[in-house]
Coordinates of C-alpha atoms and ligand atoms in Angstrom, one line a residue:
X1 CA -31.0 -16.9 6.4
X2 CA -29.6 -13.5 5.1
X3 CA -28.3 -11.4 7.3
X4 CA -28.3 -7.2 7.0
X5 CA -24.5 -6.1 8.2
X6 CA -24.7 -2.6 10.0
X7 CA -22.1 0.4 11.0
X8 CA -20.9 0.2 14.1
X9 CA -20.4 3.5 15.3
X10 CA -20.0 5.4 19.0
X11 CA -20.9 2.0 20.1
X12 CA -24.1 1.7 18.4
X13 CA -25.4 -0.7 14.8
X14 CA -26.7 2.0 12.6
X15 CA -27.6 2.4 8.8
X16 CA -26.1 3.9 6.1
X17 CA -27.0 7.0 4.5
X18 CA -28.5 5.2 1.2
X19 CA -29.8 1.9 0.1
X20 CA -27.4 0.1 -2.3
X21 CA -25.9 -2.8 -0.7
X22 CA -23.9 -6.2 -2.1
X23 CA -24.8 -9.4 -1.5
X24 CA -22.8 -11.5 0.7
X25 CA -22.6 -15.6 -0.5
X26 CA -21.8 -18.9 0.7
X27 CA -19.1 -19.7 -2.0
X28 CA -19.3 -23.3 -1.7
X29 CA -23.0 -23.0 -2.2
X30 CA -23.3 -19.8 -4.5
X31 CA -26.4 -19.0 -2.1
X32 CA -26.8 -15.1 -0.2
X33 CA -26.1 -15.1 3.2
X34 CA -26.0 -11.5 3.8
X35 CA -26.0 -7.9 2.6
X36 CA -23.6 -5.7 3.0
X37 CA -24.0 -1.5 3.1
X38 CA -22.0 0.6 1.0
X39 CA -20.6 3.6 2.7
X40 CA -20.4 7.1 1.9
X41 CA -17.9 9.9 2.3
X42 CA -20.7 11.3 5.1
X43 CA -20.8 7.7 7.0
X44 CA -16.9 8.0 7.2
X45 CA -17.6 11.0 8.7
X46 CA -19.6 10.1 11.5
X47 CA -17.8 7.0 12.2
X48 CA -14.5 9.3 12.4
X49 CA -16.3 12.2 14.7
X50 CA -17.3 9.4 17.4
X51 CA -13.2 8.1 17.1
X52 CA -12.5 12.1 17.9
X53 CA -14.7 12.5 20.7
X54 CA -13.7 8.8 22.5
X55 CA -10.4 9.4 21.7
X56 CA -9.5 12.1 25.0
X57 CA -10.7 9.9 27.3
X58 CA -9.1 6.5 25.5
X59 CA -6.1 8.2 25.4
X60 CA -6.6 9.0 29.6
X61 CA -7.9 5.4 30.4
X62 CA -4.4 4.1 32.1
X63 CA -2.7 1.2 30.3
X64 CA -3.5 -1.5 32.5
X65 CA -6.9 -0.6 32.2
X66 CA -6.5 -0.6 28.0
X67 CA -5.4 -3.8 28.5
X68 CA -7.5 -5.5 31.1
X69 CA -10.4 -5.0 27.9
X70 CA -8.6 -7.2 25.8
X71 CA -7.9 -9.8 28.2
X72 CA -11.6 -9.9 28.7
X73 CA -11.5 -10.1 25.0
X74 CA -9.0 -13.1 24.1
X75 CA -11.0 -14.8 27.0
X76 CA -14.1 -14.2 24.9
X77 CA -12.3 -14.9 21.8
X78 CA -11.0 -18.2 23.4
X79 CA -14.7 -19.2 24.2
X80 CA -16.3 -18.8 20.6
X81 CA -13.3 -20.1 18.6
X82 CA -15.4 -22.8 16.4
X83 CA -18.4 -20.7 16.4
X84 CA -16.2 -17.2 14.3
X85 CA -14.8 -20.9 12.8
X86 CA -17.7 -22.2 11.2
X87 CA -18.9 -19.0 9.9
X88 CA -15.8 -17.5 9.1
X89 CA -15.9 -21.0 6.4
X90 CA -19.3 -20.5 5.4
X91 CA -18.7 -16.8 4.2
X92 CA -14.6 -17.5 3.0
X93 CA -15.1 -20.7 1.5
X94 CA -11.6 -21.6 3.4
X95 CA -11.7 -25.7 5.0
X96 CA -12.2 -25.6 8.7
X97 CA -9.2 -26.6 9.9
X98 CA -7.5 -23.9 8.1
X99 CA -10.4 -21.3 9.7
X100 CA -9.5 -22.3 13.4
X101 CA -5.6 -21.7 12.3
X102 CA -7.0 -18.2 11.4
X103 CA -9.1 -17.5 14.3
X104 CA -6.3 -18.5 16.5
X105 CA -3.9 -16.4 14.9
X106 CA -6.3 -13.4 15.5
X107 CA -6.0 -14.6 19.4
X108 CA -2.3 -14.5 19.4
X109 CA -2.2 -10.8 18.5
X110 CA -4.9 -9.6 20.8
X111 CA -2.8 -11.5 23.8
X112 CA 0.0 -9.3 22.3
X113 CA -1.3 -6.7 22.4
X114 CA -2.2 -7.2 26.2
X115 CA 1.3 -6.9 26.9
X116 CA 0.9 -2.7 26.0
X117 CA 2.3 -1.3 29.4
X118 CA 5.8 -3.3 28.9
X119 CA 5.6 -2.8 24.9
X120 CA 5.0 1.2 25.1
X121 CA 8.0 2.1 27.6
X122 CA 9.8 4.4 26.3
X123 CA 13.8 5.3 27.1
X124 CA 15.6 7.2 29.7
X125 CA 19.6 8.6 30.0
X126 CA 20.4 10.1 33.3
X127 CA 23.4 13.2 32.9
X128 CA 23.2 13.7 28.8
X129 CA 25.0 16.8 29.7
X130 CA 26.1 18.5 32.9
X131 CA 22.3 18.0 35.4
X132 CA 20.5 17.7 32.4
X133 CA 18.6 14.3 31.6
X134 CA 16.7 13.2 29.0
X135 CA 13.8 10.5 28.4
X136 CA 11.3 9.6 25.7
X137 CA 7.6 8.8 26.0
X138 CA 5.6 7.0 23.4
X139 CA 2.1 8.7 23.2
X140 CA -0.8 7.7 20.6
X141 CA -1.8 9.7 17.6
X142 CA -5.7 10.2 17.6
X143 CA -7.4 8.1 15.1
X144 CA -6.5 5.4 12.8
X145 CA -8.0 4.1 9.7
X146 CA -7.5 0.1 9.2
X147 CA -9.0 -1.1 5.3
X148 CA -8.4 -5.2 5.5
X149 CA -9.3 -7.8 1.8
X150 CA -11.3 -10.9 2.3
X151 CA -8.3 -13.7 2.3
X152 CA -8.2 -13.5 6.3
X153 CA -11.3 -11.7 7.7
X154 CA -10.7 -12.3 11.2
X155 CA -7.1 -12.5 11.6
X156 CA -5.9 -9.1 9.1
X157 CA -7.9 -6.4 11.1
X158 CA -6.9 -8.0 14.0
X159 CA -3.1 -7.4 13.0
X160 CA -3.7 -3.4 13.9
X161 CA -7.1 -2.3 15.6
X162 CA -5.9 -4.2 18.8
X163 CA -2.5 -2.5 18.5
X164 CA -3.8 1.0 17.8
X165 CA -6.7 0.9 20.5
X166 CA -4.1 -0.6 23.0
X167 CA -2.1 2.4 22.4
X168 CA -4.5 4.7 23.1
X169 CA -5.7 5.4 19.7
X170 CA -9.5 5.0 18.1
X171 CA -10.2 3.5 15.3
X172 CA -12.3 3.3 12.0
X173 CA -12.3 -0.3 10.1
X174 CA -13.7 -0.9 6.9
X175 CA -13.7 -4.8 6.1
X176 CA -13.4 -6.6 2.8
X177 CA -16.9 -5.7 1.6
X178 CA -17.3 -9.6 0.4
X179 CA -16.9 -11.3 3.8
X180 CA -17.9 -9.3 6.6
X181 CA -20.2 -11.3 8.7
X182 CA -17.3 -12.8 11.1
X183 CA -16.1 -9.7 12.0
X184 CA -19.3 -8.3 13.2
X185 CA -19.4 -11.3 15.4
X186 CA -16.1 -10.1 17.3
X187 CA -17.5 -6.6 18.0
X188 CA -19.9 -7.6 19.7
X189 CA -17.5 -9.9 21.7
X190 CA -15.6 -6.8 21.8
X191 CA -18.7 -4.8 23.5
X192 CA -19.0 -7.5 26.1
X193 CA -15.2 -7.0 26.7
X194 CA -16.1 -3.3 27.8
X195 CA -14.3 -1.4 24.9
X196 CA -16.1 1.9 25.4
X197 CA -17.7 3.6 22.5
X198 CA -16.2 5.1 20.2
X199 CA -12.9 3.4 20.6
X200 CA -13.5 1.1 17.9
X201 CA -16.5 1.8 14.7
X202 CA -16.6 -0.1 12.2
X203 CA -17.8 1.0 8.1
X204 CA -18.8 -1.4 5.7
X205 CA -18.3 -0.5 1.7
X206 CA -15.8 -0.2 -0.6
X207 CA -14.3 2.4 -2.7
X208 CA -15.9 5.2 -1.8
X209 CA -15.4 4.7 1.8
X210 CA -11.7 3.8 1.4
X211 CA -11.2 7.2 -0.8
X212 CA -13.0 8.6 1.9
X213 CA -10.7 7.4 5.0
X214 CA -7.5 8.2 3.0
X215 CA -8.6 11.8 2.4
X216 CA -10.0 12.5 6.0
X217 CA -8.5 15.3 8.0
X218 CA -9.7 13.9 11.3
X219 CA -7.7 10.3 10.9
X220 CA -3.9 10.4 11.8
X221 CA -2.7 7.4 10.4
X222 CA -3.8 4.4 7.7
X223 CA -3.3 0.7 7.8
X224 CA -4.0 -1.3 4.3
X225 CA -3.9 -4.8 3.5
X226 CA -4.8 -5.9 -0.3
X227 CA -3.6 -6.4 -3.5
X228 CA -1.1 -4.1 -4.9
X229 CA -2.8 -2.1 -7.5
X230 CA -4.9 -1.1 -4.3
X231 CA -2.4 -0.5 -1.8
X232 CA 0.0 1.5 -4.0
X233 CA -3.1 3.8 -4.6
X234 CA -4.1 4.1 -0.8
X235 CA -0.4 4.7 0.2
X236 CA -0.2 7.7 -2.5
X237 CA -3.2 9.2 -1.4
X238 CA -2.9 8.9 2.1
X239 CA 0.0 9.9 2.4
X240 CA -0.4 12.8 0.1
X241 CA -3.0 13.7 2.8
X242 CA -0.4 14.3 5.1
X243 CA -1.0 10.8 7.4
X244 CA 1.3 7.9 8.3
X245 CA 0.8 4.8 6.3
X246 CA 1.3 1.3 6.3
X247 CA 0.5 -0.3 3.1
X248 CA 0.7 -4.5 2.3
X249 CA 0.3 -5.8 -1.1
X250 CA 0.3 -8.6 -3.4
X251 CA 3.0 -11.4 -4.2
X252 CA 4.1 -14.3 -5.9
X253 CA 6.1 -16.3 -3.9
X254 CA 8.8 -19.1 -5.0
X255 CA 9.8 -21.9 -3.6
X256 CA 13.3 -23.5 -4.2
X257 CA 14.0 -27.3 -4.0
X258 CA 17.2 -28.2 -3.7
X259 CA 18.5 -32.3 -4.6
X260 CA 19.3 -32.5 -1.1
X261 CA 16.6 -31.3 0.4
X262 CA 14.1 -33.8 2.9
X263 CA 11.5 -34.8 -0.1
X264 CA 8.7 -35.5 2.2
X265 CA 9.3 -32.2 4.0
X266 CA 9.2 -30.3 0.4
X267 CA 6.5 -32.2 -0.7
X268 CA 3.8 -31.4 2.0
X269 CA 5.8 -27.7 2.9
X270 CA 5.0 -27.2 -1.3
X271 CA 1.7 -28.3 -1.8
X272 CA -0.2 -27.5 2.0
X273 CA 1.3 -23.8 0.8
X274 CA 0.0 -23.8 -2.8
X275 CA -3.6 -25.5 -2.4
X276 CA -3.9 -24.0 0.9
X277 CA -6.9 -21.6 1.1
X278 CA -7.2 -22.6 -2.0
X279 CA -4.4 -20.2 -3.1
X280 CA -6.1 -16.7 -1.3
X281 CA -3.1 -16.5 0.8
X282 CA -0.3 -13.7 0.4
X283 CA 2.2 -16.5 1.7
X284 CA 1.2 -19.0 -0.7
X285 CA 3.8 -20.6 -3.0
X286 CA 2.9 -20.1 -6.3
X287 CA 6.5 -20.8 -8.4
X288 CA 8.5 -24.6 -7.1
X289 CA 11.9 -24.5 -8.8
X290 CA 13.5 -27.9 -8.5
X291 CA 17.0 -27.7 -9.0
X292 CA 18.9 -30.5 -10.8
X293 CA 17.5 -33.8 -9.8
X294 CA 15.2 -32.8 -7.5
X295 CA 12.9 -30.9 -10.2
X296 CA 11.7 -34.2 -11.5
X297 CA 10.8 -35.6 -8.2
X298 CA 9.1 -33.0 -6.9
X299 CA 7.2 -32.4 -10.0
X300 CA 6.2 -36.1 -10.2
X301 CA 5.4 -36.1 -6.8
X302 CA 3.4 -32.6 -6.4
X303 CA 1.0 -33.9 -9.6
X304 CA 0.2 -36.8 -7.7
X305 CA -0.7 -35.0 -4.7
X306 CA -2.7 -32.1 -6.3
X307 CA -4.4 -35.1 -8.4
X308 CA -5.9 -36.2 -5.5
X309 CA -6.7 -33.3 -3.6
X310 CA -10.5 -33.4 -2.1
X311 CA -12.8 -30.6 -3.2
X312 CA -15.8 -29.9 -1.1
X313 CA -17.4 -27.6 1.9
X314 CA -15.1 -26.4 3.7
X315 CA -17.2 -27.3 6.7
X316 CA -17.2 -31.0 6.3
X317 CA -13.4 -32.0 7.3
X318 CA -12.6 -34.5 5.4
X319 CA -12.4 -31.8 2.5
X320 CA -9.2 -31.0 1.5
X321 CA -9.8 -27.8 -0.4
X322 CA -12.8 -25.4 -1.2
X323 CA -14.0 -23.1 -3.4
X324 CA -12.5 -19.6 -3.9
X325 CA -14.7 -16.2 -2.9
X326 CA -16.8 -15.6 -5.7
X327 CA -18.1 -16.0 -9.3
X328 CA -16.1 -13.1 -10.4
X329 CA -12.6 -14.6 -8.6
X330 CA -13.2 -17.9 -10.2
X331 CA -13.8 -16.4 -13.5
X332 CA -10.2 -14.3 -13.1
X333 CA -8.3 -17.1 -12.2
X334 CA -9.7 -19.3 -14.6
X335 CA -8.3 -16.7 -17.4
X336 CA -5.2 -16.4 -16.0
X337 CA -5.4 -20.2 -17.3
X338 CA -6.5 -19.6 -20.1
X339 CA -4.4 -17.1 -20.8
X340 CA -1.3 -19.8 -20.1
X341 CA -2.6 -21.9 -22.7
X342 CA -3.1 -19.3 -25.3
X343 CA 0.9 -18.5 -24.0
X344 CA 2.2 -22.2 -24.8
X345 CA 2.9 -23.1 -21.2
X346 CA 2.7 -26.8 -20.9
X347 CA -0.3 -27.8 -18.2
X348 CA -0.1 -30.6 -16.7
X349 CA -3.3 -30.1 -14.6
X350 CA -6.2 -28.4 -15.2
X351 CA -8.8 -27.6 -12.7
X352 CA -10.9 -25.3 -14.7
X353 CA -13.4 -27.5 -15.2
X354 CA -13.7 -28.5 -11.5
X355 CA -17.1 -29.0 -9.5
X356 CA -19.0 -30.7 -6.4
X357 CA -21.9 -33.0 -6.4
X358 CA -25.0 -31.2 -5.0
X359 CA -22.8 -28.0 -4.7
X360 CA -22.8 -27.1 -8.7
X361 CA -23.2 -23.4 -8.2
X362 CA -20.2 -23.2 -6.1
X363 CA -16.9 -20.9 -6.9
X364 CA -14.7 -24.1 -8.2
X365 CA -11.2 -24.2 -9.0
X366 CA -9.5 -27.3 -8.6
X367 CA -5.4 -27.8 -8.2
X368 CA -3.7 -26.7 -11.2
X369 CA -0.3 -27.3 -12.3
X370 CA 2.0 -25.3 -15.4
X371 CA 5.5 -26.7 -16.0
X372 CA 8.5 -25.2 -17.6
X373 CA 6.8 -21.2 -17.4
X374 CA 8.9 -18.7 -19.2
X375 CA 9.2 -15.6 -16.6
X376 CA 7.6 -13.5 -19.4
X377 CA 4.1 -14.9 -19.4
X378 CA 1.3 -13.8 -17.3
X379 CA 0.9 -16.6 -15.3
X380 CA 4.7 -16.1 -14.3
X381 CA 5.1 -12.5 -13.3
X382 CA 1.2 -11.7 -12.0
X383 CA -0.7 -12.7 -9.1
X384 CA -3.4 -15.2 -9.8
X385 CA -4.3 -15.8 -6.2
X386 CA -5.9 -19.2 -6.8
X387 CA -4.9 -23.2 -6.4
X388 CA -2.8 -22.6 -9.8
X389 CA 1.1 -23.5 -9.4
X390 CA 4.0 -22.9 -11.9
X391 CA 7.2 -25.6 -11.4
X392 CA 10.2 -24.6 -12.9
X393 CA 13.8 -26.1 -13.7
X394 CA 17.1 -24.7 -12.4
X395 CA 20.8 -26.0 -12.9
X396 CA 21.7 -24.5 -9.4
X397 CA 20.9 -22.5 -6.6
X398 CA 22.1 -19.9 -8.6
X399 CA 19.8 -19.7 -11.3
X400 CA 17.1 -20.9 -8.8
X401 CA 17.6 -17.3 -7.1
X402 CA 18.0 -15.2 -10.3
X403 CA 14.8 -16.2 -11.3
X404 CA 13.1 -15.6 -7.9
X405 CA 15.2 -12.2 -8.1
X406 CA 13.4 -11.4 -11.7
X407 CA 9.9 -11.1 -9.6
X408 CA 8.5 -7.6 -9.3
X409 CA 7.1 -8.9 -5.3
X410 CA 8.7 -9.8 -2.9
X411 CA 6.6 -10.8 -0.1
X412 CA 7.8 -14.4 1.0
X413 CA 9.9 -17.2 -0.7
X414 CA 11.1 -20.5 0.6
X415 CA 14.2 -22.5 0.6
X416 CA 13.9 -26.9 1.3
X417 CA 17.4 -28.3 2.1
X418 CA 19.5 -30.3 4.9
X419 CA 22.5 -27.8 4.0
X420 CA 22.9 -25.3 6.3
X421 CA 25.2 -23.5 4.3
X422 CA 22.6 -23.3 1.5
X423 CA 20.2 -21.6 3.7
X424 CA 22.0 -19.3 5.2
X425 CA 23.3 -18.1 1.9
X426 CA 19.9 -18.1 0.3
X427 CA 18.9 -16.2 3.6
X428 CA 21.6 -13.8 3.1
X429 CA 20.9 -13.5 -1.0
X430 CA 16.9 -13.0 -1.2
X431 CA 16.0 -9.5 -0.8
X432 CA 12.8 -10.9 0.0
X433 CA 11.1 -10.0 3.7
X434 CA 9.7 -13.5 5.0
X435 CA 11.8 -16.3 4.7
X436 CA 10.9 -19.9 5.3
X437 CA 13.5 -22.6 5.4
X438 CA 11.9 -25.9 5.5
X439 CA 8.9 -24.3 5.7
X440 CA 5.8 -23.6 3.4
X441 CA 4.4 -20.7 4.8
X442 CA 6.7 -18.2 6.2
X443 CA 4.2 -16.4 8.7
X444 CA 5.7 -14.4 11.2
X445 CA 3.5 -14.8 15.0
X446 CA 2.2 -11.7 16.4
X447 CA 5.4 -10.8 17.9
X448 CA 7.6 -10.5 14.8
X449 CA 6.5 -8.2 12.1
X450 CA 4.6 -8.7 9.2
X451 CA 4.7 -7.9 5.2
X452 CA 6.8 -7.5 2.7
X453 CA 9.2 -5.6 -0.1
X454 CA 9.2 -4.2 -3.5
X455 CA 5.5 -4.4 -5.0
X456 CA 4.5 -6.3 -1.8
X457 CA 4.7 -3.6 0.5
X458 CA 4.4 0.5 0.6
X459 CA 5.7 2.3 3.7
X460 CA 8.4 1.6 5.8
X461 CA 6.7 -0.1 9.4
X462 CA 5.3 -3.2 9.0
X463 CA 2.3 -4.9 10.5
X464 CA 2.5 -6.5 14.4
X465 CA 5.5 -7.1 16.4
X466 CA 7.3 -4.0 17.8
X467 CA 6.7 -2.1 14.2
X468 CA 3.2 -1.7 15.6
X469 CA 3.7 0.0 18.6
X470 CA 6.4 2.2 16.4
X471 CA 3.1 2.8 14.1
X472 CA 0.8 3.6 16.2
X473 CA 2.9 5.9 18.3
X474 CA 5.1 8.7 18.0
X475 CA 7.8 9.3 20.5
X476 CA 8.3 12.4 22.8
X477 CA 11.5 13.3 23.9
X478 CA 11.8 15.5 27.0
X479 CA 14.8 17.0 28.0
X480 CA 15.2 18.1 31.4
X481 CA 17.4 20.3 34.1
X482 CA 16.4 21.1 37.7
Ligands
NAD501 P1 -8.4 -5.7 -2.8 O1 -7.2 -4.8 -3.0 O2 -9.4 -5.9 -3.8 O3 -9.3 -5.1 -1.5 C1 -8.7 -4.7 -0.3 C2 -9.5 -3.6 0.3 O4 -9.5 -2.5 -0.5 C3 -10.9 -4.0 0.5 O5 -11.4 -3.5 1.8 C4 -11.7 -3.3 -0.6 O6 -13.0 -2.8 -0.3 C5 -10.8 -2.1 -0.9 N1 -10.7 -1.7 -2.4 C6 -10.8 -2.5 -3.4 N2 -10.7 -1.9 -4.6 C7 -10.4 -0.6 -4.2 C8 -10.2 0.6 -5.0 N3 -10.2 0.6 -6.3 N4 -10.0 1.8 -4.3 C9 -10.0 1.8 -2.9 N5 -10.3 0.7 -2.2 C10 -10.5 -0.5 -2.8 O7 -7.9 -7.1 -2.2 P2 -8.7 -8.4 -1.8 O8 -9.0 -9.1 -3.1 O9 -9.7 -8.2 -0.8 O10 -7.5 -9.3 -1.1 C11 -6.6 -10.0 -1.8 C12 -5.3 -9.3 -2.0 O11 -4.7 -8.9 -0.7 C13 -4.2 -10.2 -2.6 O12 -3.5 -9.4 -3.6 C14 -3.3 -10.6 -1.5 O13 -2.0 -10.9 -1.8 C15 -3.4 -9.3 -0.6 N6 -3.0 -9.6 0.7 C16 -1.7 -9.2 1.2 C17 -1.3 -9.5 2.4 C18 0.1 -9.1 2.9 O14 0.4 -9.4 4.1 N7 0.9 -8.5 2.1 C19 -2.2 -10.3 3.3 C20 -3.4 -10.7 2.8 C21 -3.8 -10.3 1.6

């Protein structure tokens, strides 16, 4: 079954304003299981003009009230977890067990966000000067524009509409154009909530309506989440339109093995962070540097493990990994291997050729593994965003960190040792904005923020956490004598 996604706006499904969509597939399968509009500067517009109008009264509605709707909504949230699961697999290709993590991570920032009357308090000082007294207020903006990529569907526009609307703001979304089924699920969970309309509308495309949201009069403030190329360009132009924006980009992360680090902790930490998601994940590890002896067990060890990772539907559990979005994704990362080879990188495993019994014309990559990468090649400085994994050799921590250092990202990197000196040094020394120590994936929960430096990141307040609130908000200082 296919299924036609629609605007959302003022509270109503609507059309588009012309008939070219995209297909949405099933990437283990190759198969359609949707279509998907593509916007226009004048569907932007309407879905901004129903923000403006909702947004006096939103911005009246008391914050308990604000709140109460997305209790109502985590509740509802709660209730269809495997449901936004299983579909949120069968459109992102992602195992299930890695979909619930997702959807549940969603959750966690909606219950956040619930906290909004403590969170927005603003500051007071009694007597700044002889009877005169002085306190700040934090008051929403008007409207916001979120734009969100297919790795996490569920869990990256859920990073900022719940903030914004909790505020007091309304909102325009525009999904990744390639896996927007899920989403449309949790608005209408979000109508049942009692969100009135025109809080939050939602417009599915994909340039054009991005272009369209960044040069908007009507919409105060931009949240992005993609690869770099794409949020460098949305942070220029937005912000050349005279809005706040917060901008989250691409990385390449490392990961640093040290010879007296917990092997069995490095091992799984490693390889759960490469092969996870099949490598779609801004947190995934792409670059292991074992330093001294620990390079050769880790490499032995990770090309055992990737050897026998499990590829399959992501909907069967005991599949380890699936497939990654689409034909054209496949095809990019597969070049980035080829592109290796062509390079002289030595590789070790190659999962170009991968495939699944009675699921042939699914998007395929199996684990792959380079070893000794020179930092100028390709497939050492770019972001392949795929199950593809460089391991390096470094005499010391030292050289371990200089290489790390020599990336043009710096979203997340990783550090595995029992020294506690070694971490905090490495801590101290990365420059980089998520660290994990002992751990794979260095998310921050819904209560720290989110994203990262150099290429990884353009603007200045980060996603979730009290950043949001500071987005979302601008403070208003009163100064008073009676
Ligand atoms: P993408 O940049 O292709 O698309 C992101 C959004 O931008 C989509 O909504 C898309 O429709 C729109 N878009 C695409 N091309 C555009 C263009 N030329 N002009 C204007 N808008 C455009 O990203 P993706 O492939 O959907 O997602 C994967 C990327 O997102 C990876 O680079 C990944 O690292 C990054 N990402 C970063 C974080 C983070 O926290 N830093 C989190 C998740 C994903």
């Amino acid at each position: 079954m296919s299924t036609m996604v629609q605007n959302y706006v003022g509270g109503e499904w609507c059309g588009v304003s012309h008939s070219e969509t995209l297909t949405v597939t099933n990437p283990a399968s190759g198969g359609e299981i949707g279509r998907v509009p593509l916007s226009t500067g004048a569907d932007v517009d309407k879905a901004v003009q129903a923000a403006k109008s909702a947004y006096p009264g939103w911005r009246s509605t008391p914050s308990p009230e604000r709140a109460r709707v997305l209790f109502r909504l985590k509740s509802l949230l709660d209730e269809h977890k495997e449901d936004l699961a299983q579909l949120l697999t069968t459109e992102h290709g992602k195992v299930i067990a890695e979909t619930r993590g997702e959807v549940q991570r969603g959750i966690e920032n909606v219950e956040h966000a619930c906290g909004i009357p403590s969170l927005m308090m603003g500051d007071t000082v009694e007597q700044i000067a002889e009877g005169i007294d002085s306190a700040s207020w934090r008051q929403p903006i008007g409207v916001f524009g979120v734009i969100t990529p297919y790795n996490f569907p569920v869990m990256i526009p859920l990073w900022f509409w719940p903030y914004a609307v909790a505020t007091g703001n309304t909102v325009v979304l525009k999904p990744s154009e390639q896996d927007p089924l899920t989403h449309q699920k949790i608005i209408d969970l979000v109508e049942e909530a009692g969100l009135p309309p025109g809080v939050l509308n939602v417009v599915h495309g994909g340039r054009e309506s991005v272009e369209a949201i960044c040069d908007h009069p009507d919409i105060a403030g931009v949240s992005f989440v993609g690869s770099s190329k794409v949020a460098e360009i949305v942070y220029r132009r937005a912000s050349a339109a005279g809005k706040r924006v917060q901008s989250l980009g691409g990385a390449k992360n490392y990961m640093i093995v040290l010879p007296d680090a917990d092997m069995e902790v490095a091992l799984d930490a490693c390889s759960g962070s490469i092969f996870g998601s099949t490598g779609q994940r801004c947190l995934a590890g792409s670059v292991i540097v074992g330093v001294g002896d620990a390079h050769t067990e880790i490499r032995d060890r990770m090309l055992d493990t990737a050897s026998s990772i499990r590829l399959g539907d992501g909907l069967e559990e005991a599949t380890d990994m699936g497939p990654v979005i689409s034909a054209a994704h496949r095809d990019r990362v597969v070049s980035f291997i080829d592109q290796g080879v062509a390079d002289g990188a030595k590789l070790s495993l190659d999962g170009r050729d991968a495939t699944v019994e009675g699921l042939e014309n699914g998007y395929w990559v199996g684990p792959t593994v380079f070893e000794d990468v020179s930092p100028d090649l390709s497939i050492a400085t770019e972001e392949i965003f795929g199950p593809v994994a460089g391991i390096n050799r470094a005499r010391d921590i030292d050289e371990a960190v200089g290489m790390m250092h020599g990336s043009l990202y710096g979203n997340a990197c990783s550090i595995f040792t029992t020294s506690g000196k070694a971490a905090r040094e490495f801590r101290y020394q990365a420059g980089i904005s998520m660290i994990g120590v002992n751990i794979g994936v260095a998310a921050p929960m819904a209560f720290f923020p989110f994203g990262g430096s150099k290429n990884s990141f353009f603007g200045d307040l980060k996603a979730q956490g009290k950043d949001a609130i500071s987005f979302f908000t601008d403070q208003r200082v009163v100064i008073s004598r009676w």
